[in-house]
Short mmCIF file of C-alpha atoms (C1' of nucleotides) in Angstrom, two decimals:
data_model
loop_
_atom_site.label_atom_id
_atom_site.label_comp_id
_atom_site.label_asym_id
_atom_site.label_seq_id
_atom_site.Cartn_x
_atom_site.Cartn_y
_atom_site.Cartn_z
CA MET N 9 -36.74 6.69 -0.58
CA PRO N 10 -33.67 8.80 -1.26
CA SER N 11 -31.58 7.65 -4.17
CA LYS N 12 -28.00 6.53 -3.76
CA ILE N 13 -26.68 10.02 -4.39
CA PRO N 14 -27.92 12.54 -1.82
CA ARG N 15 -29.69 15.45 -3.45
CA THR N 16 -31.21 17.76 -0.91
CA ARG N 17 -29.49 19.84 1.75
CA ILE N 18 -30.97 17.69 4.49
CA GLN N 19 -29.92 14.48 2.83
CA LYS N 20 -26.35 15.70 2.47
CA LYS N 21 -26.19 16.71 6.09
CA ASN N 22 -27.73 13.52 7.45
CA HIS N 23 -25.69 11.24 5.22
CA GLU N 24 -22.65 12.94 6.63
CA THR N 25 -23.88 12.75 10.22
CA ILE N 26 -24.65 9.06 9.93
CA LEU N 27 -21.32 8.13 8.41
CA GLU N 28 -19.45 10.08 11.05
CA ALA N 29 -21.35 8.35 13.84
CA ALA N 30 -20.98 4.99 12.13
CA LEU N 31 -17.22 5.47 11.88
CA ASP N 32 -17.11 5.98 15.59
CA VAL N 33 -19.18 2.95 16.42
CA PHE N 34 -17.91 0.50 13.80
CA SER N 35 -14.28 1.33 14.51
CA ARG N 36 -14.74 0.66 18.18
CA HIS N 37 -16.84 -2.50 18.06
CA GLY N 38 -16.35 -3.99 14.61
CA PHE N 39 -19.20 -4.62 12.21
CA ARG N 40 -20.94 -7.31 14.18
CA GLY N 41 -20.36 -5.63 17.50
CA ALA N 42 -21.89 -2.36 16.39
CA THR N 43 -25.65 -1.94 16.57
CA LEU N 44 -27.98 0.38 14.72
CA ASP N 45 -29.18 1.67 18.06
CA GLN N 46 -25.67 2.77 18.95
CA ILE N 47 -25.25 4.51 15.62
CA ALA N 48 -28.65 6.11 16.00
CA LEU N 49 -27.76 7.38 19.43
CA ALA N 50 -24.36 8.65 18.32
CA SER N 51 -25.82 10.44 15.32
CA GLY N 52 -28.81 11.89 17.14
CA LEU N 53 -31.20 10.34 14.64
CA SER N 54 -33.82 7.67 15.21
CA LYS N 55 -33.18 4.15 14.03
CA PRO N 56 -35.91 4.18 11.38
CA ASN N 57 -34.45 7.44 10.15
CA LEU N 58 -31.09 5.77 9.66
CA LEU N 59 -32.81 3.19 7.54
CA TYR N 60 -34.49 5.92 5.56
CA TYR N 61 -31.07 7.07 4.37
CA PHE N 62 -29.40 3.69 4.10
CA PRO N 63 -31.23 0.49 3.21
CA SER N 64 -29.42 -1.65 5.77
CA LYS N 65 -26.70 -1.83 8.39
CA VAL N 66 -24.28 -3.41 5.99
CA SER N 67 -24.88 -0.68 3.45
CA ILE N 68 -23.74 1.92 5.97
CA HIS N 69 -20.62 -0.08 6.60
CA ARG N 70 -19.89 -0.48 2.93
CA ALA N 71 -20.50 3.20 2.23
CA LEU N 72 -18.05 4.08 4.97
CA LEU N 73 -15.32 1.79 3.69
CA GLU N 74 -15.80 3.01 0.16
CA ARG N 75 -15.72 6.64 1.15
CA LEU N 76 -12.56 6.24 3.19
CA MET N 77 -10.62 4.05 0.80
CA THR N 78 -9.39 6.93 -1.35
CA ASN N 79 -8.03 8.91 1.58
CA TRP N 80 -6.58 5.73 2.94
CA LEU N 81 -4.58 5.10 -0.20
CA ASP N 82 -3.54 8.70 -0.66
CA PRO N 83 -0.19 8.49 1.19
CA LEU N 84 0.99 5.69 -1.06
CA TYR N 85 -0.47 7.39 -4.11
CA LYS N 86 1.74 10.38 -3.41
CA LEU N 87 4.93 8.30 -3.59
CA ASN N 88 6.74 10.02 -6.42
CA ALA N 89 8.69 7.90 -8.87
CA ASN N 90 10.79 10.92 -9.79
CA GLY N 91 11.80 11.95 -6.29
CA ASP N 92 14.79 10.83 -4.27
CA PRO N 93 14.16 7.17 -3.45
CA VAL N 94 15.11 7.10 0.21
CA GLU N 95 13.43 10.40 0.97
CA GLU N 96 10.29 9.41 -0.91
CA ILE N 97 9.91 6.21 1.06
CA LEU N 98 10.68 7.92 4.35
CA ALA N 99 8.16 10.61 3.57
CA TYR N 100 5.65 7.85 2.88
CA VAL N 101 6.38 6.27 6.25
CA LEU N 102 5.78 9.57 7.99
CA ARG N 103 2.58 10.22 6.07
CA LYS N 104 1.31 6.81 7.14
CA LEU N 105 2.31 7.45 10.73
CA ASP N 106 0.49 10.77 10.62
CA MET N 107 -2.59 8.99 9.32
CA ALA N 108 -2.42 6.59 12.24
CA ARG N 109 -2.13 9.53 14.60
CA GLU N 110 -4.83 11.70 13.04
CA TYR N 111 -7.25 9.04 11.88
CA PRO N 112 -7.04 6.10 14.27
CA ARG N 113 -10.73 5.32 13.84
CA GLU N 114 -10.30 4.84 10.13
CA SER N 115 -7.30 2.63 10.75
CA ARG N 116 -9.17 0.47 13.21
CA LEU N 117 -12.16 0.28 10.90
CA PHE N 118 -10.00 -1.27 8.21
CA ALA N 119 -8.13 -3.40 10.74
CA ASN N 120 -11.35 -4.88 12.07
CA GLU N 121 -12.53 -5.57 8.57
CA ILE N 122 -9.35 -7.25 7.38
CA VAL N 123 -8.67 -9.29 10.51
CA GLN N 124 -12.06 -10.88 9.98
CA GLY N 125 -11.26 -11.82 6.41
CA ALA N 126 -12.26 -8.62 4.62
CA PRO N 127 -15.78 -9.83 3.85
CA ASN N 128 -16.93 -6.40 2.73
CA ILE N 129 -13.92 -4.98 0.92
CA ALA N 130 -12.43 -7.94 -0.86
CA ASP N 131 -13.27 -6.24 -4.15
CA GLN N 132 -11.55 -3.00 -3.30
CA ILE N 133 -8.46 -4.78 -2.01
CA GLU N 134 -8.17 -6.91 -5.10
CA GLY N 135 -9.02 -3.90 -7.23
CA GLU N 136 -7.75 -0.42 -6.57
CA LEU N 137 -5.56 -1.30 -3.60
CA LYS N 138 -3.74 -4.08 -5.39
CA ALA N 139 -3.39 -1.99 -8.54
CA LEU N 140 -1.83 0.87 -6.61
CA VAL N 141 0.49 -1.40 -4.68
CA ASP N 142 1.57 -3.19 -7.84
CA ASP N 143 2.30 0.13 -9.46
CA LYS N 144 4.37 1.49 -6.59
CA ALA N 145 6.09 -1.82 -6.05
CA GLN N 146 7.36 -1.50 -9.60
CA VAL N 147 8.72 1.93 -8.82
CA ILE N 148 10.51 0.65 -5.73
CA LYS N 149 11.79 -2.36 -7.62
CA GLY N 150 13.23 0.02 -10.20
CA TRP N 151 15.02 1.99 -7.51
CA SER N 152 16.26 -1.20 -5.99
CA GLU N 153 17.61 -2.56 -9.26
CA ALA N 154 19.26 0.75 -10.06
CA GLY N 155 21.13 0.48 -6.77
CA ARG N 156 19.55 3.66 -5.45
CA ILE N 157 18.19 1.83 -2.40
CA ALA N 158 19.09 -1.51 -0.85
CA ASN N 159 17.91 -4.64 -2.54
CA VAL N 160 14.57 -5.31 -0.86
CA ASP N 161 11.35 -7.01 -1.80
CA PRO N 162 9.06 -4.06 -2.51
CA TYR N 163 5.89 -5.82 -1.40
CA HIS N 164 7.27 -6.82 1.95
CA LEU N 165 8.72 -3.34 2.34
CA ILE N 166 5.26 -1.88 1.88
CA PHE N 167 3.77 -4.42 4.28
CA SER N 168 6.37 -3.55 6.88
CA ILE N 169 5.50 0.13 6.53
CA TRP N 170 1.81 -0.57 6.91
CA ALA N 171 2.42 -2.86 9.86
CA THR N 172 4.72 -0.59 11.82
CA THR N 173 2.71 2.60 11.34
CA GLN N 174 -0.82 1.27 11.69
CA HIS N 175 0.26 -0.66 14.75
CA TYR N 176 0.14 2.58 16.73
CA ALA N 177 -3.49 3.13 15.81
CA ASP N 178 -4.79 -0.42 15.72
CA PHE N 179 -3.07 -1.66 18.85
CA ASP N 180 -3.17 1.64 20.65
CA ALA N 181 -4.75 0.01 23.70
CA GLN N 182 -1.73 -2.25 24.08
CA VAL N 183 0.89 0.40 23.28
CA ARG N 184 -0.64 2.71 25.81
CA LYS N 185 -0.60 0.10 28.56
CA ILE N 186 3.03 -0.79 27.95
CA ILE N 187 4.44 2.68 27.50
CA GLU N 188 2.93 4.65 30.30
CA THR N 189 2.85 8.07 28.82
CA ASP N 190 0.40 10.85 29.21
CA GLY N 191 -0.63 12.33 25.89
CA SER N 192 0.30 10.71 22.61
CA SER N 193 3.98 11.58 22.60
CA HIS N 194 4.77 8.01 21.71
CA PHE N 195 3.82 8.93 18.16
CA ASP N 196 6.74 11.32 18.11
CA ASP N 197 9.08 8.67 19.48
CA ALA N 198 7.73 6.23 16.92
CA GLY N 199 8.47 8.75 14.19
CA VAL N 200 12.07 9.04 15.28
CA PHE N 201 12.39 5.28 15.57
CA LEU N 202 10.80 4.46 12.22
CA ASN N 203 12.78 7.15 10.46
CA ARG N 204 16.06 5.65 11.64
CA MET N 205 14.86 2.13 11.05
CA PHE N 206 13.83 2.57 7.46
CA ARG N 207 16.72 4.87 6.62
CA ARG N 208 19.13 2.20 7.73
CA MET N 209 17.39 -0.57 5.92
CA LEU N 210 17.13 1.37 2.69
CA ALA N 211 20.69 2.64 2.54
CA PRO N 212 22.07 1.32 -0.75
CA ASP N 213 24.46 -1.62 -0.65
CA ILE N 214 27.91 -0.48 -1.61
CA MET V 57 -21.72 -27.82 37.85
CA PRO V 58 -18.08 -28.66 37.29
CA SER V 59 -15.62 -26.61 39.24
CA LYS V 60 -13.13 -24.28 37.58
CA ILE V 61 -10.54 -27.00 37.36
CA PRO V 62 -11.66 -29.98 35.28
CA ARG V 63 -11.46 -33.23 37.24
CA THR V 64 -12.82 -36.14 35.29
CA ARG V 65 -11.61 -37.60 32.02
CA ILE V 66 -14.70 -36.36 30.21
CA GLN V 67 -14.37 -32.89 31.62
CA LYS V 68 -10.80 -32.65 30.48
CA LYS V 69 -11.67 -33.79 27.00
CA ASN V 70 -14.66 -31.51 26.60
CA HIS V 71 -12.94 -28.49 28.05
CA GLU V 72 -10.28 -29.02 25.43
CA THR V 73 -12.77 -29.56 22.63
CA ILE V 74 -14.69 -26.43 23.51
CA LEU V 75 -11.63 -24.21 23.70
CA GLU V 76 -10.35 -25.53 20.40
CA ALA V 77 -13.66 -24.83 18.70
CA ALA V 78 -13.95 -21.46 20.40
CA LEU V 79 -10.50 -20.48 19.16
CA ASP V 80 -11.64 -21.18 15.65
CA VAL V 81 -14.83 -19.22 15.93
CA PHE V 82 -13.66 -16.29 18.06
CA SER V 83 -10.56 -15.74 15.94
CA ARG V 84 -12.61 -15.56 12.78
CA HIS V 85 -15.50 -13.42 13.98
CA GLY V 86 -14.32 -11.60 17.07
CA PHE V 87 -16.03 -11.91 20.42
CA ARG V 88 -19.27 -10.22 19.51
CA GLY V 89 -19.42 -11.78 16.08
CA ALA V 90 -19.08 -15.29 17.42
CA THR V 91 -22.16 -17.12 18.67
CA LEU V 92 -22.58 -19.99 21.07
CA ASP V 93 -24.39 -21.88 18.35
CA GLN V 94 -21.35 -21.64 16.10
CA ILE V 95 -19.08 -22.86 18.87
CA ALA V 96 -21.51 -25.64 19.70
CA LEU V 97 -21.59 -26.73 16.08
CA ALA V 98 -17.82 -26.54 15.72
CA SER V 99 -17.25 -28.53 18.88
CA GLY V 100 -19.92 -31.12 18.23
CA LEU V 101 -21.55 -30.39 21.58
CA SER V 102 -24.96 -28.96 22.27
CA LYS V 103 -25.32 -25.37 23.40
CA PRO V 104 -26.57 -26.25 26.89
CA ASN V 105 -23.65 -28.61 27.16
CA LEU V 106 -21.25 -25.77 26.46
CA LEU V 107 -22.85 -23.89 29.29
CA TYR V 108 -22.47 -26.88 31.51
CA TYR V 109 -18.71 -26.57 31.23
CA PHE V 110 -18.46 -22.79 31.11
CA PRO V 111 -20.86 -20.46 32.87
CA SER V 112 -21.11 -17.99 30.01
CA LYS V 113 -19.87 -17.00 26.59
CA VAL V 114 -17.50 -14.43 27.97
CA SER V 115 -16.01 -16.99 30.34
CA ILE V 116 -15.05 -19.17 27.38
CA HIS V 117 -13.39 -16.20 25.76
CA ARG V 118 -11.51 -15.29 28.88
CA ALA V 119 -10.40 -18.87 29.48
CA LEU V 120 -9.05 -18.98 25.95
CA LEU V 121 -7.08 -15.76 26.25
CA GLU V 122 -5.69 -16.81 29.59
CA ARG V 123 -4.67 -20.21 28.36
CA LEU V 124 -2.91 -18.82 25.31
CA MET V 125 -1.15 -15.90 26.91
CA THR V 126 1.79 -17.93 28.18
CA ASN V 127 2.53 -19.49 24.82
CA TRP V 128 2.05 -16.13 23.23
CA LEU V 129 4.73 -14.56 25.38
CA ASP V 130 7.12 -17.47 25.12
CA PRO V 131 9.16 -16.20 22.14
CA LEU V 132 10.00 -12.99 23.95
CA TYR V 133 10.58 -14.86 27.19
CA LYS V 134 13.29 -16.87 25.44
CA LEU V 135 15.27 -13.76 24.53
CA ASN V 136 18.54 -14.47 26.27
CA ALA V 137 20.38 -11.61 27.92
CA ASN V 138 23.61 -13.56 27.71
CA GLY V 139 23.47 -14.40 24.04
CA ASP V 140 24.78 -12.44 21.09
CA PRO V 141 22.60 -9.34 20.88
CA VAL V 142 21.94 -9.21 17.15
CA GLU V 143 21.44 -12.95 16.85
CA GLU V 144 19.16 -13.03 19.89
CA ILE V 145 16.90 -10.36 18.46
CA LEU V 146 16.88 -11.91 15.02
CA ALA V 147 16.03 -15.27 16.53
CA TYR V 148 13.17 -13.59 18.36
CA VAL V 149 11.91 -12.12 15.09
CA LEU V 150 11.94 -15.53 13.48
CA ARG V 151 10.21 -17.16 16.44
CA LYS V 152 7.47 -14.55 16.21
CA LEU V 153 7.15 -15.06 12.49
CA ASP V 154 6.88 -18.78 13.05
CA MET V 155 4.14 -18.18 15.58
CA ALA V 156 2.27 -16.12 13.02
CA ARG V 157 2.67 -18.93 10.53
CA GLU V 158 1.80 -21.79 12.83
CA TYR V 159 -0.77 -20.12 15.04
CA PRO V 160 -2.58 -17.50 12.98
CA ARG V 161 -5.83 -18.10 14.87
CA GLU V 162 -4.20 -17.22 18.15
CA SER V 163 -2.71 -14.12 16.61
CA ARG V 164 -6.06 -12.99 15.24
CA LEU V 165 -7.76 -13.74 18.53
CA PHE V 166 -5.45 -11.30 20.28
CA ALA V 167 -5.64 -8.84 17.40
CA ASN V 168 -9.43 -8.77 17.56
CA GLU V 169 -9.31 -8.29 21.27
CA ILE V 170 -6.79 -5.47 21.25
CA VAL V 171 -8.17 -3.56 18.28
CA GLN V 172 -11.40 -3.30 20.22
CA GLY V 173 -9.69 -1.86 23.24
CA ALA V 174 -8.65 -5.06 25.02
CA PRO V 175 -11.78 -5.17 27.20
CA ASN V 176 -11.04 -8.69 28.41
CA ILE V 177 -7.26 -8.75 28.78
CA ALA V 178 -6.41 -5.31 30.06
CA ASP V 179 -5.20 -6.93 33.27
CA GLN V 180 -2.88 -9.37 31.59
CA ILE V 181 -1.44 -6.70 29.33
CA GLU V 182 -0.78 -4.37 32.21
CA GLY V 183 0.44 -7.28 34.27
CA GLU V 184 2.53 -10.11 32.90
CA LEU V 185 2.90 -8.72 29.38
CA LYS V 186 4.12 -5.34 30.54
CA ALA V 187 6.42 -6.91 33.12
CA LEU V 188 8.03 -9.14 30.53
CA VAL V 189 8.41 -6.33 28.02
CA ASP V 190 9.89 -4.01 30.63
CA ASP V 191 12.36 -6.71 31.58
CA LYS V 192 13.48 -7.45 28.03
CA ALA V 193 13.51 -3.78 27.11
CA GLN V 194 16.09 -3.32 29.85
CA VAL V 195 18.20 -6.08 28.34
CA ILE V 196 18.03 -4.46 24.90
CA LYS V 197 18.74 -1.06 26.37
CA GLY V 198 21.84 -2.52 27.98
CA TRP V 199 23.02 -3.91 24.66
CA SER V 200 22.31 -0.61 23.03
CA GLU V 201 24.21 1.41 25.60
CA ALA V 202 27.14 -0.99 25.43
CA GLY V 203 27.34 -0.32 21.71
CA ARG V 204 26.64 -3.94 20.87
CA ILE V 205 23.64 -2.99 18.75
CA ALA V 206 22.57 0.30 17.23
CA ASN V 207 21.08 2.92 19.49
CA VAL V 208 17.36 2.17 19.30
CA ASP V 209 14.38 2.66 21.57
CA PRO V 210 13.83 -0.87 22.87
CA TYR V 211 10.06 -0.49 23.25
CA HIS V 212 9.55 0.67 19.71
CA LEU V 213 11.89 -2.04 18.51
CA ILE V 214 9.69 -4.62 20.17
CA PHE V 215 6.55 -3.02 18.76
CA SER V 216 8.06 -3.07 15.29
CA ILE V 217 8.80 -6.76 15.65
CA TRP V 218 5.29 -7.51 16.81
CA ALA V 219 3.81 -5.40 14.05
CA THR V 220 5.82 -6.80 11.17
CA THR V 221 5.49 -10.44 12.15
CA GLN V 222 1.88 -10.55 13.31
CA HIS V 223 0.89 -8.62 10.22
CA TYR V 224 1.21 -11.81 8.20
CA ALA V 225 -1.30 -13.59 10.42
CA ASP V 226 -3.67 -10.77 11.28
CA PHE V 227 -3.89 -9.22 7.84
CA ASP V 228 -3.47 -12.46 5.97
CA ALA V 229 -6.59 -11.77 3.92
CA GLN V 230 -5.01 -8.60 2.58
CA VAL V 231 -1.54 -10.03 2.08
CA ARG V 232 -2.96 -12.93 0.17
CA LYS V 233 -4.95 -10.70 -2.15
CA ILE V 234 -1.98 -8.49 -2.95
CA ILE V 235 0.66 -11.16 -3.35
CA GLU V 236 -1.00 -13.76 -5.46
CA THR V 237 0.77 -16.85 -4.36
CA ASP V 238 -0.41 -20.35 -3.94
CA GLY V 239 0.54 -21.83 -0.64
CA SER V 240 2.01 -19.74 2.12
CA SER V 241 5.44 -19.21 0.63
CA HIS V 242 5.15 -15.52 1.41
CA PHE V 243 6.07 -16.44 4.96
CA ASP V 244 9.44 -17.58 3.68
CA ASP V 245 9.88 -14.37 1.73
CA ALA V 246 8.86 -12.41 4.78
CA GLY V 247 11.47 -14.28 6.80
CA VAL V 248 14.20 -13.30 4.38
CA PHE V 249 12.98 -9.72 4.27
CA LEU V 250 12.66 -9.29 8.02
CA ASN V 251 15.99 -10.92 8.67
CA ARG V 252 17.75 -8.41 6.42
CA MET V 253 15.66 -5.54 7.69
CA PHE V 254 16.38 -6.05 11.36
CA ARG V 255 19.98 -7.06 10.81
CA ARG V 256 20.59 -3.77 9.05
CA MET V 257 18.82 -1.72 11.61
CA LEU V 258 20.57 -3.35 14.54
CA ALA V 259 24.10 -3.19 13.16
CA PRO V 260 26.08 -1.23 15.76
CA ASP V 261 26.97 2.36 14.99
CA ILE V 262 30.69 2.67 14.40
"C1'" DC M 285 -50.37 29.98 2.44
"C1'" DC M 286 -51.02 25.77 0.08
"C1'" DT M 287 -49.53 21.82 -1.77
"C1'" DC M 288 -46.70 17.97 -2.48
"C1'" DA M 289 -42.65 15.77 -1.94
"C1'" DC M 290 -39.40 15.02 1.57
"C1'" DT M 291 -38.41 13.72 6.34
"C1'" DT M 292 -39.25 11.72 10.90
"C1'" DT M 293 -40.92 8.51 14.22
"C1'" DG M 294 -43.67 5.35 17.51
"C1'" DA M 295 -45.22 1.00 17.33
"C1'" DC M 296 -44.37 -3.21 15.77
"C1'" DC M 297 -42.28 -7.73 13.93
"C1'" DA M 298 -39.45 -11.90 13.15
"C1'" DA M 299 -35.20 -13.84 13.83
"C1'" DA M 300 -31.18 -14.50 16.46
"C1'" DT M 301 -28.98 -15.11 20.66
"C1'" DG M 302 -27.29 -15.86 25.49
"C1'" DG M 303 -28.86 -18.42 28.94
"C1'" DT M 304 -32.09 -21.70 32.07
"C1'" DC M 305 -34.18 -25.90 33.58
"C1'" DA M 306 -35.98 -30.24 34.46
"C1'" DA M 307 -35.72 -34.65 32.96
"C1'" DG M 308 -33.31 -38.29 31.06
"C1'" DA M 309 -28.87 -40.85 29.75
"C1'" DC M 310 -24.56 -42.41 31.11
"C1'" DC M 311 -20.71 -43.91 33.86
"C1'" DA M 312 -17.89 -45.40 37.74
"C1'" DC M 313 -17.66 -47.83 41.65
"C1'" DG M 314 -18.98 -50.56 45.60
"C1'" DC K 63 -26.25 -54.67 39.32
"C1'" DG K 64 -27.76 -50.71 41.56
"C1'" DT K 65 -26.99 -46.31 43.07
"C1'" DG K 66 -25.30 -41.63 43.16
"C1'" DG K 67 -22.97 -38.42 40.89
"C1'" DT K 68 -21.73 -36.85 36.19
"C1'" DC K 69 -23.11 -35.60 31.67
"C1'" DT K 70 -26.43 -34.36 27.92
"C1'" DT K 71 -30.29 -32.33 25.80
"C1'" DG K 72 -35.07 -30.71 24.09
"C1'" DA K 73 -37.92 -27.24 25.21
"C1'" DC K 74 -38.22 -22.89 26.68
"C1'" DC K 75 -37.43 -17.84 27.90
"C1'" DA K 76 -36.18 -12.84 27.87
"C1'" DT K 77 -33.67 -9.66 25.45
"C1'" DT K 78 -31.49 -7.75 21.64
"C1'" DT K 79 -31.42 -6.49 17.10
"C1'" DG K 80 -32.07 -5.50 12.10
"C1'" DG K 81 -35.69 -4.02 9.71
"C1'" DT K 82 -40.89 -2.44 8.36
"C1'" DC K 83 -44.80 0.59 8.05
"C1'" DA K 84 -48.35 3.74 8.34
"C1'" DA K 85 -49.11 8.03 9.93
"C1'" DA K 86 -47.67 12.46 11.27
"C1'" DG K 87 -44.59 16.47 10.68
"C1'" DT K 88 -41.86 19.73 7.84
"C1'" DG K 89 -40.10 22.66 4.24
"C1'" DA K 90 -39.57 24.77 -0.34
"C1'" DG K 91 -41.56 26.41 -4.51
"C1'" DG K 92 -45.56 28.19 -6.82
#
DNA sequence: CCTCACTTTGACCAAATGGTCAAGACCACG
DNA sequence: CGTGGTCTTGACCATTTGGTCAAAGTGAGG
């Protein structure tokens, strides 16, 4: 039985392969909707082999969420307290939108998990996510109180950024059916729209 | 076997009971995650009895989505082309936020369905939903071109309203863990925030 | 090239799950 | 009441699914 940390070349490779396949399957069907057989098929490994590397289905799911959490938080982490307030927040919006464009599977993975009550990442949300958000909310609150941006509730500002950007990944099926567009050019349009939207709402009160 | 349209008193009552229970279960676990046993338990009926009223699990799900679609679209339907543009759109935002507050299960039901590619409501999205959105987008475009609101892409405006309001229902688990608040007062805060946000972004260009 | 730990898998299992069915309970109505 | 349709359910079934296991295959270091 391989230990939690992969040691050998083969273990590294297969761990990777499994998580990649699992991302595909879990993000499309949710935890309950995904089956080990699907993941096995997608990864090119046999089902017992999956369970040689991970002790259970839920452990694969948890490993995935854990592994992706850091990257997921990175755009907010990069928000720089010493930069120009409006430009920092706008840059954050665009980073999030780029994440939605480049990593829709990751976005949907988290969306599925949270819509169903976050049974497997409650800890991480209450832990590192909340800590980071609290930290950055303080920064934004500072900007707000200094009159460098409009007076807004920093938490709801962050929620509105998450909502509007992730929407294009999580609800892609709906967006695509309403805006008939070949390719994903609606991400570009969304970028223009969100840029104007948040710039307007952040402009300092006189 | 009862026909598609319930006739007798008992059929009406049980149809209702089943759909109510199914809403609870499907919205919490998604289609695949929900089981007939759970719905049976929640409705107080036996599993075979469920299948006496509906031919299959998926038919319950579809009946639910169909039944709720009209109410779901109602807030947008009420957007009045002859009203004051800014106030009409703001009123729409608040109606949507109220829906998220009052009917979070419905919101999550749709969220679950769409995140997973809308396998059961593709028709309705491409049909009545798209038709309604196209219609109202034209109205907003008219306002925009007449200079009565800022120059915004009406489709992305609508998406941003959906995203920001439904976020509080769909991602409630996350919101709750980040804003530690007893009760649901964050809906009130969200109302204040969104009101200011959209008012600012819609203010006509000079 | 041998050995031993690492890796892989076919066969299998128990539980869960969507669905069926025949028989019985119930209800409305003449 | 009694009768015919409506409603309900215990028992059952086939399939799916997460997970096990013993045995066979493979690879890296001595």
